[in-house]
PDB file of C-alpha atoms in Angstrom:
ATOM      1  CA  UNK A 375      14.737  -8.662  -7.183  1.00 89.00           C
ATOM      2  CA  UNK A 376      13.371  -6.510  -5.085  1.00 92.00           C
ATOM      3  CA  UNK A 377      12.753  -2.796  -5.819  1.00 93.00           C
ATOM      4  CA  UNK A 378      11.133  -0.209  -3.068  1.00 93.00           C
ATOM      5  CA  UNK A 379       9.653   2.942  -4.345  1.00 93.00           C
ATOM      6  CA  UNK A 380       9.216   5.126  -1.461  1.00 90.00           C
ATOM      7  CA  UNK A 381       7.948   8.791   0.020  1.00 85.00           C
ATOM      8  CA  UNK A 382       9.168   9.966   2.848  1.00 81.00           C
ATOM      9  CA  UNK A 383      10.958   6.801   4.497  1.00 82.00           C
ATOM     10  CA  UNK A 384      13.347   7.049   6.679  1.00 82.00           C
ATOM     11  CA  UNK A 385      14.493   3.468   7.088  1.00 81.00           C
ATOM     12  CA  UNK A 386      17.931   1.800   5.871  1.00 89.00           C
ATOM     13  CA  UNK A 387      17.848   0.040   2.492  1.00 91.00           C
ATOM     14  CA  UNK A 388      18.109  -3.732   3.001  1.00 90.00           C
ATOM     15  CA  UNK A 389      21.598  -4.486   1.003  1.00 94.00           C
ATOM     16  CA  UNK A 390      20.405  -6.091  -2.326  1.00 93.00           C
ATOM     17  CA  UNK A 391      17.124  -4.073  -2.777  1.00 94.00           C
ATOM     18  CA  UNK A 392      17.211  -1.073  -5.380  1.00 94.00           C
ATOM     19  CA  UNK A 393      15.634   1.989  -3.887  1.00 94.00           C
ATOM     20  CA  UNK A 394      13.876   4.745  -5.394  1.00 94.00           C
ATOM     21  CA  UNK A 395      12.678   7.733  -3.449  1.00 93.00           C
ATOM     22  CA  UNK A 396       9.565   9.964  -4.848  1.00 92.00           C
ATOM     23  CA  UNK A 397       7.630  12.924  -3.469  1.00 88.00           C
ATOM     24  CA  UNK A 398       4.354  13.056  -5.067  1.00 86.00           C
ATOM     25  CA  UNK A 399       1.691  10.819  -6.124  1.00 87.00           C
ATOM     26  CA  UNK A 400       2.339  11.233  -9.693  1.00 88.00           C
ATOM     27  CA  UNK A 401       5.906  10.554  -9.338  1.00 92.00           C
ATOM     28  CA  UNK A 402       4.855   7.230  -7.473  1.00 91.00           C
ATOM     29  CA  UNK A 403       2.736   6.117 -10.255  1.00 92.00           C
ATOM     30  CA  UNK A 404       5.234   7.201 -13.138  1.00 94.00           C
ATOM     31  CA  UNK A 405       7.624   4.849 -11.075  1.00 94.00           C
ATOM     32  CA  UNK A 406       5.125   1.782 -10.115  1.00 94.00           C
ATOM     33  CA  UNK A 407       4.080   2.340 -14.591  1.00 93.00           C
ATOM     34  CA  UNK A 408       7.821   1.741 -15.842  1.00 93.00           C
ATOM     35  CA  UNK A 409       8.700  -0.831 -13.092  1.00 93.00           C
ATOM     36  CA  UNK A 410       5.520  -3.189 -12.780  1.00 94.00           C
ATOM     37  CA  UNK A 411       5.729  -4.825 -16.200  1.00 92.00           C
ATOM     38  CA  UNK A 412       8.659  -6.757 -14.964  1.00 93.00           C
ATOM     39  CA  UNK A 413       7.214  -7.823 -11.844  1.00 94.00           C
ATOM     40  CA  UNK A 414       5.449 -10.716 -10.333  1.00 95.00           C
ATOM     41  CA  UNK A 415       4.472  -9.348  -7.035  1.00 96.00           C
ATOM     42  CA  UNK A 416       3.186  -5.727  -6.161  1.00 96.00           C
ATOM     43  CA  UNK A 417       2.719  -5.092  -2.084  1.00 96.00           C
ATOM     44  CA  UNK A 418       1.196  -1.592  -2.579  1.00 93.00           C
ATOM     45  CA  UNK A 419       1.776  -0.171   1.141  1.00 86.00           C
ATOM     46  CA  UNK A 420       0.123   3.282   0.848  1.00 73.00           C
ATOM     47  CA  UNK A 421      -0.067   6.047  -1.786  1.00 67.00           C
ATOM     48  CA  UNK A 422       1.797   9.475  -1.221  1.00 70.00           C
ATOM     49  CA  UNK A 423      -1.228  11.757  -0.046  1.00 80.00           C
ATOM     50  CA  UNK A 424      -4.930  10.816  -1.523  1.00 85.00           C
ATOM     51  CA  UNK A 425      -5.342  14.572  -1.976  1.00 90.00           C
ATOM     52  CA  UNK A 426      -3.236  17.671  -3.224  1.00 88.00           C
ATOM     53  CA  UNK A 427      -4.097  21.054  -3.537  1.00 91.00           C
ATOM     54  CA  UNK A 428      -6.508  21.628  -6.726  1.00 94.00           C
ATOM     55  CA  UNK A 429      -3.281  25.065  -7.606  1.00 92.00           C
ATOM     56  CA  UNK A 430      -0.660  25.643  -6.832  1.00 88.00           C
ATOM     57  CA  UNK A 431       0.826  29.310  -6.084  1.00 87.00           C
ATOM     58  CA  UNK A 432       4.163  29.922  -7.472  1.00 90.00           C
ATOM     59  CA  UNK A 433       5.077  31.945  -4.706  1.00 91.00           C
ATOM     60  CA  UNK A 434       4.479  33.012  -1.141  1.00 89.00           C
ATOM     61  CA  UNK A 435       1.511  34.138  -0.096  1.00 85.00           C
ATOM     62  CA  UNK A 436       1.140  37.302   1.818  1.00 84.00           C
ATOM     63  CA  UNK A 437      -0.867  37.550   4.840  1.00 82.00           C
ATOM     64  CA  UNK A 438      -1.324  41.254   5.349  1.00 81.00           C
ATOM     65  CA  UNK A 439      -4.782  42.274   3.368  1.00 79.00           C
ATOM     66  CA  UNK A 440      -5.329  38.786   1.815  1.00 77.00           C
ATOM     67  CA  UNK A 441      -8.704  38.387   3.854  1.00 83.00           C
ATOM     68  CA  UNK A 442      -7.848  34.561   4.952  1.00 84.00           C
ATOM     69  CA  UNK A 443      -6.933  31.397   2.760  1.00 85.00           C
ATOM     70  CA  UNK A 444      -9.462  28.906   1.500  1.00 87.00           C
ATOM     71  CA  UNK A 445      -7.601  25.711   0.528  1.00 89.00           C
ATOM     72  CA  UNK A 446      -9.314  23.372  -1.934  1.00 95.00           C
ATOM     73  CA  UNK A 447      -8.173  19.343  -2.012  1.00 96.00           C
ATOM     74  CA  UNK A 448      -8.326  17.625  -5.197  1.00 95.00           C
ATOM     75  CA  UNK A 449      -8.289  13.695  -5.463  1.00 92.00           C
ATOM     76  CA  UNK A 450      -4.964  12.526  -6.516  1.00 89.00           C
ATOM     77  CA  UNK A 451      -4.481   9.320  -8.914  1.00 89.00           C
ATOM     78  CA  UNK A 452      -5.439   6.016  -7.642  1.00 92.00           C
ATOM     79  CA  UNK A 453      -2.068   4.192  -8.304  1.00 92.00           C
ATOM     80  CA  UNK A 454      -2.620   1.078  -6.523  1.00 94.00           C
ATOM     81  CA  UNK A 455      -6.634   0.652  -8.991  1.00 94.00           C
ATOM     82  CA  UNK A 456      -4.862   1.662 -12.083  1.00 93.00           C
ATOM     83  CA  UNK A 457      -1.902  -1.072 -11.876  1.00 94.00           C
ATOM     84  CA  UNK A 458      -4.139  -3.869 -10.785  1.00 95.00           C
ATOM     85  CA  UNK A 459      -6.436  -2.978 -13.561  1.00 95.00           C
ATOM     86  CA  UNK A 460      -3.708  -3.249 -16.253  1.00 92.00           C
ATOM     87  CA  UNK A 461      -1.861  -6.209 -14.825  1.00 94.00           C
ATOM     88  CA  UNK A 462      -1.403  -9.994 -16.338  1.00 94.00           C
ATOM     89  CA  UNK A 463      -2.697 -13.144 -14.625  1.00 93.00           C
ATOM     90  CA  UNK A 464       0.490 -14.131 -13.519  1.00 94.00           C
ATOM     91  CA  UNK A 465       0.741 -10.890 -11.669  1.00 96.00           C
ATOM     92  CA  UNK A 466       0.066 -10.881  -7.518  1.00 96.00           C
ATOM     93  CA  UNK A 467      -1.400  -7.095  -5.996  1.00 97.00           C
ATOM     94  CA  UNK A 468      -1.512  -6.193  -2.766  1.00 97.00           C
ATOM     95  CA  UNK A 469      -2.902  -3.018  -1.487  1.00 96.00           C
ATOM     96  CA  UNK A 470      -3.326  -1.856   2.078  1.00 93.00           C
ATOM     97  CA  UNK A 471      -5.944  -0.231   3.828  1.00 91.00           C
ATOM     98  CA  UNK A 472      -5.569   2.066   7.315  1.00 87.00           C
ATOM     99  CA  UNK A 473      -9.152   1.887   8.815  1.00 85.00           C
ATOM    100  CA  UNK A 474     -10.713   2.225  12.153  1.00 85.00           C
ATOM    101  CA  UNK A 475     -14.017   1.696  13.609  1.00 83.00           C
ATOM    102  CA  UNK A 476     -16.832  -1.377  13.918  1.00 84.00           C
ATOM    103  CA  UNK A 477     -17.185  -1.507   9.664  1.00 90.00           C
ATOM    104  CA  UNK A 478     -13.677  -1.402   9.196  1.00 89.00           C
ATOM    105  CA  UNK A 479     -12.980  -5.145   7.654  1.00 91.00           C
ATOM    106  CA  UNK A 480     -15.921  -4.033   5.336  1.00 93.00           C
ATOM    107  CA  UNK A 481     -14.308  -1.154   3.898  1.00 92.00           C
ATOM    108  CA  UNK A 482     -11.260  -3.365   3.595  1.00 94.00           C
ATOM    109  CA  UNK A 483     -13.140  -5.900   1.807  1.00 95.00           C
ATOM    110  CA  UNK A 484     -15.056  -3.652  -0.396  1.00 95.00           C
ATOM    111  CA  UNK A 485     -11.432  -1.898  -1.260  1.00 94.00           C
ATOM    112  CA  UNK A 486     -10.279  -5.311  -2.359  1.00 95.00           C
ATOM    113  CA  UNK A 487     -13.649  -5.386  -5.253  1.00 95.00           C
ATOM    114  CA  UNK A 488     -13.320  -1.595  -6.006  1.00 94.00           C
ATOM    115  CA  UNK A 489      -9.714  -1.754  -6.605  1.00 94.00           C
ATOM    116  CA  UNK A 490      -9.455  -4.971  -8.191  1.00 95.00           C
ATOM    117  CA  UNK A 491      -6.635  -6.680  -6.414  1.00 96.00           C
ATOM    118  CA  UNK A 492      -5.390  -9.946  -4.783  1.00 96.00           C
ATOM    119  CA  UNK A 493      -5.534  -8.991  -1.458  1.00 97.00           C
ATOM    120  CA  UNK A 494      -5.830  -5.904   0.794  1.00 97.00           C
ATOM    121  CA  UNK A 495      -3.760  -6.044   4.783  1.00 96.00           C
ATOM    122  CA  UNK A 496      -6.226  -4.210   6.757  1.00 93.00           C
ATOM    123  CA  UNK A 497      -4.251  -1.811   9.482  1.00 90.00           C
ATOM    124  CA  UNK A 498      -6.148  -0.799  13.036  1.00 87.00           C
ATOM    125  CA  UNK A 499      -4.943   2.774  12.639  1.00 85.00           C
ATOM    126  CA  UNK A 500      -7.268   3.615  16.034  1.00 86.00           C
ATOM    127  CA  UNK A 501      -4.916   1.519  18.223  1.00 85.00           C
ATOM    128  CA  UNK A 502      -1.759   3.811  19.308  1.00 84.00           C
ATOM    129  CA  UNK A 503       0.012   0.429  20.586  1.00 84.00           C
ATOM    130  CA  UNK A 504       0.251  -0.990  16.778  1.00 85.00           C
ATOM    131  CA  UNK A 505       1.220   0.200  13.500  1.00 79.00           C
ATOM    132  CA  UNK A 506       2.682   3.479  12.756  1.00 78.00           C
ATOM    133  CA  UNK A 507       5.590   4.495  14.889  1.00 79.00           C
ATOM    134  CA  UNK A 508       5.415   1.072  16.686  1.00 85.00           C
ATOM    135  CA  UNK A 509       7.683  -2.235  16.467  1.00 88.00           C
ATOM    136  CA  UNK A 510       4.813  -4.611  16.424  1.00 91.00           C
ATOM    137  CA  UNK A 511       1.468  -4.688  14.006  1.00 92.00           C
ATOM    138  CA  UNK A 512      -1.590  -6.823  13.993  1.00 93.00           C
ATOM    139  CA  UNK A 513      -3.266  -7.136  10.888  1.00 94.00           C
ATOM    140  CA  UNK A 514      -5.889  -9.085   8.739  1.00 95.00           C
ATOM    141  CA  UNK A 515      -5.624 -10.102   5.405  1.00 97.00           C
ATOM    142  CA  UNK A 516      -8.588  -9.809   3.425  1.00 96.00           C
ATOM    143  CA  UNK A 517      -8.492 -12.199   0.154  1.00 95.00           C
ATOM    144  CA  UNK A 518     -10.878 -13.589  -2.046  1.00 92.00           C
ATOM    145  CA  UNK A 519     -11.251 -16.312  -0.076  1.00 91.00           C
ATOM    146  CA  UNK A 520     -11.709 -15.018   2.985  1.00 93.00           C
ATOM    147  CA  UNK A 521      -9.923 -13.008   5.925  1.00 95.00           C
ATOM    148  CA  UNK A 522      -6.783 -13.988   7.567  1.00 95.00           C
ATOM    149  CA  UNK A 523      -6.329 -12.814  10.890  1.00 95.00           C
ATOM    150  CA  UNK A 524      -2.361 -12.031  12.149  1.00 96.00           C
ATOM    151  CA  UNK A 525      -2.212 -11.868  15.759  1.00 95.00           C
ATOM    152  CA  UNK A 526       0.046  -9.043  17.147  1.00 94.00           C
ATOM    153  CA  UNK A 527       3.350  -9.796  16.543  1.00 94.00           C
ATOM    154  CA  UNK A 528       6.871  -7.580  15.355  1.00 94.00           C
ATOM    155  CA  UNK A 529       6.803  -5.994  11.816  1.00 91.00           C
ATOM    156  CA  UNK A 530       9.516  -8.450  10.439  1.00 93.00           C
ATOM    157  CA  UNK A 531       6.655 -11.484  11.599  1.00 96.00           C
ATOM    158  CA  UNK A 532       3.722  -9.545   9.908  1.00 95.00           C
ATOM    159  CA  UNK A 533       5.652  -9.144   6.796  1.00 94.00           C
ATOM    160  CA  UNK A 534       6.294 -12.539   6.628  1.00 96.00           C
ATOM    161  CA  UNK A 535       2.882 -13.569   6.960  1.00 96.00           C
ATOM    162  CA  UNK A 536       1.686 -11.437   4.479  1.00 96.00           C
ATOM    163  CA  UNK A 537       4.261 -13.014   2.184  1.00 95.00           C
ATOM    164  CA  UNK A 538       3.462 -16.462   3.442  1.00 95.00           C
ATOM    165  CA  UNK A 539      -0.517 -15.410   2.219  1.00 95.00           C
ATOM    166  CA  UNK A 540       1.359 -14.214  -0.943  1.00 96.00           C
ATOM    167  CA  UNK A 541       2.831 -17.214  -1.829  1.00 95.00           C
ATOM    168  CA  UNK A 542      -0.778 -18.898  -1.229  1.00 94.00           C
ATOM    169  CA  UNK A 543      -2.051 -16.864  -3.455  1.00 94.00           C
ATOM    170  CA  UNK A 544       0.342 -17.210  -6.340  1.00 93.00           C
ATOM    171  CA  UNK A 545      -0.398 -21.076  -5.859  1.00 88.00           C
ATOM    172  CA  UNK A 546       4.099 -21.471  -4.454  1.00 68.00           C
ATOM    173  CA  UNK A 547       5.356 -22.558  -1.858  1.00 56.00           C
ATOM    174  CA  UNK A 548       8.851 -22.078  -0.291  1.00 56.00           C
ATOM    175  CA  UNK A 549      11.632 -21.531  -3.311  1.00 52.00           C
ATOM    176  CA  UNK A 550       9.073 -21.334  -5.744  1.00 54.00           C
ATOM    177  CA  UNK A 551       7.811 -24.732  -5.910  1.00 54.00           C
ATOM    178  CA  UNK A 552       4.167 -25.338  -7.458  1.00 53.00           C
ATOM    179  CA  UNK A 553       1.220 -26.273  -4.799  1.00 52.00           C
ATOM    180  CA  UNK A 554      -1.026 -27.249  -7.543  1.00 49.00           C
TER     181      UNK A 554
END
């Protein structure tokens, strides 16, 4: 059984997949918390937002005479880290890291350790030919056992490669056969 908890997604939902749409990080955390206990694998592609306004005005803010506007942001809950901290040994948790620059893989590895997950899928967001708004991607799956580069491919092929790594992490092969 597959459940997709999504925010700001316009893609069609595949037949047989339950979809729950959320708008805020708090709603995402609530839905993931509610469903995770009955799950074996969590693929956490991204948070809704890393920051939110520290205060919320109940109505329109008038421009005239305001003297300007100062916006203060605060961090949202780290849903991935919270889920990973409370998981059972038979649950596999995979996060994603949108990174760029020379130290991107190091930051992905640091995220893996800091959040306590089984793997991090690193996406290079500096490239305009892959990732967001593209049908193709190229990723590196970082786990405790090393780095697995998935070369340029369709997003369906990237997804298959990620699921293959999840099976390896779980010690199972196709159709759930135990590998060890």
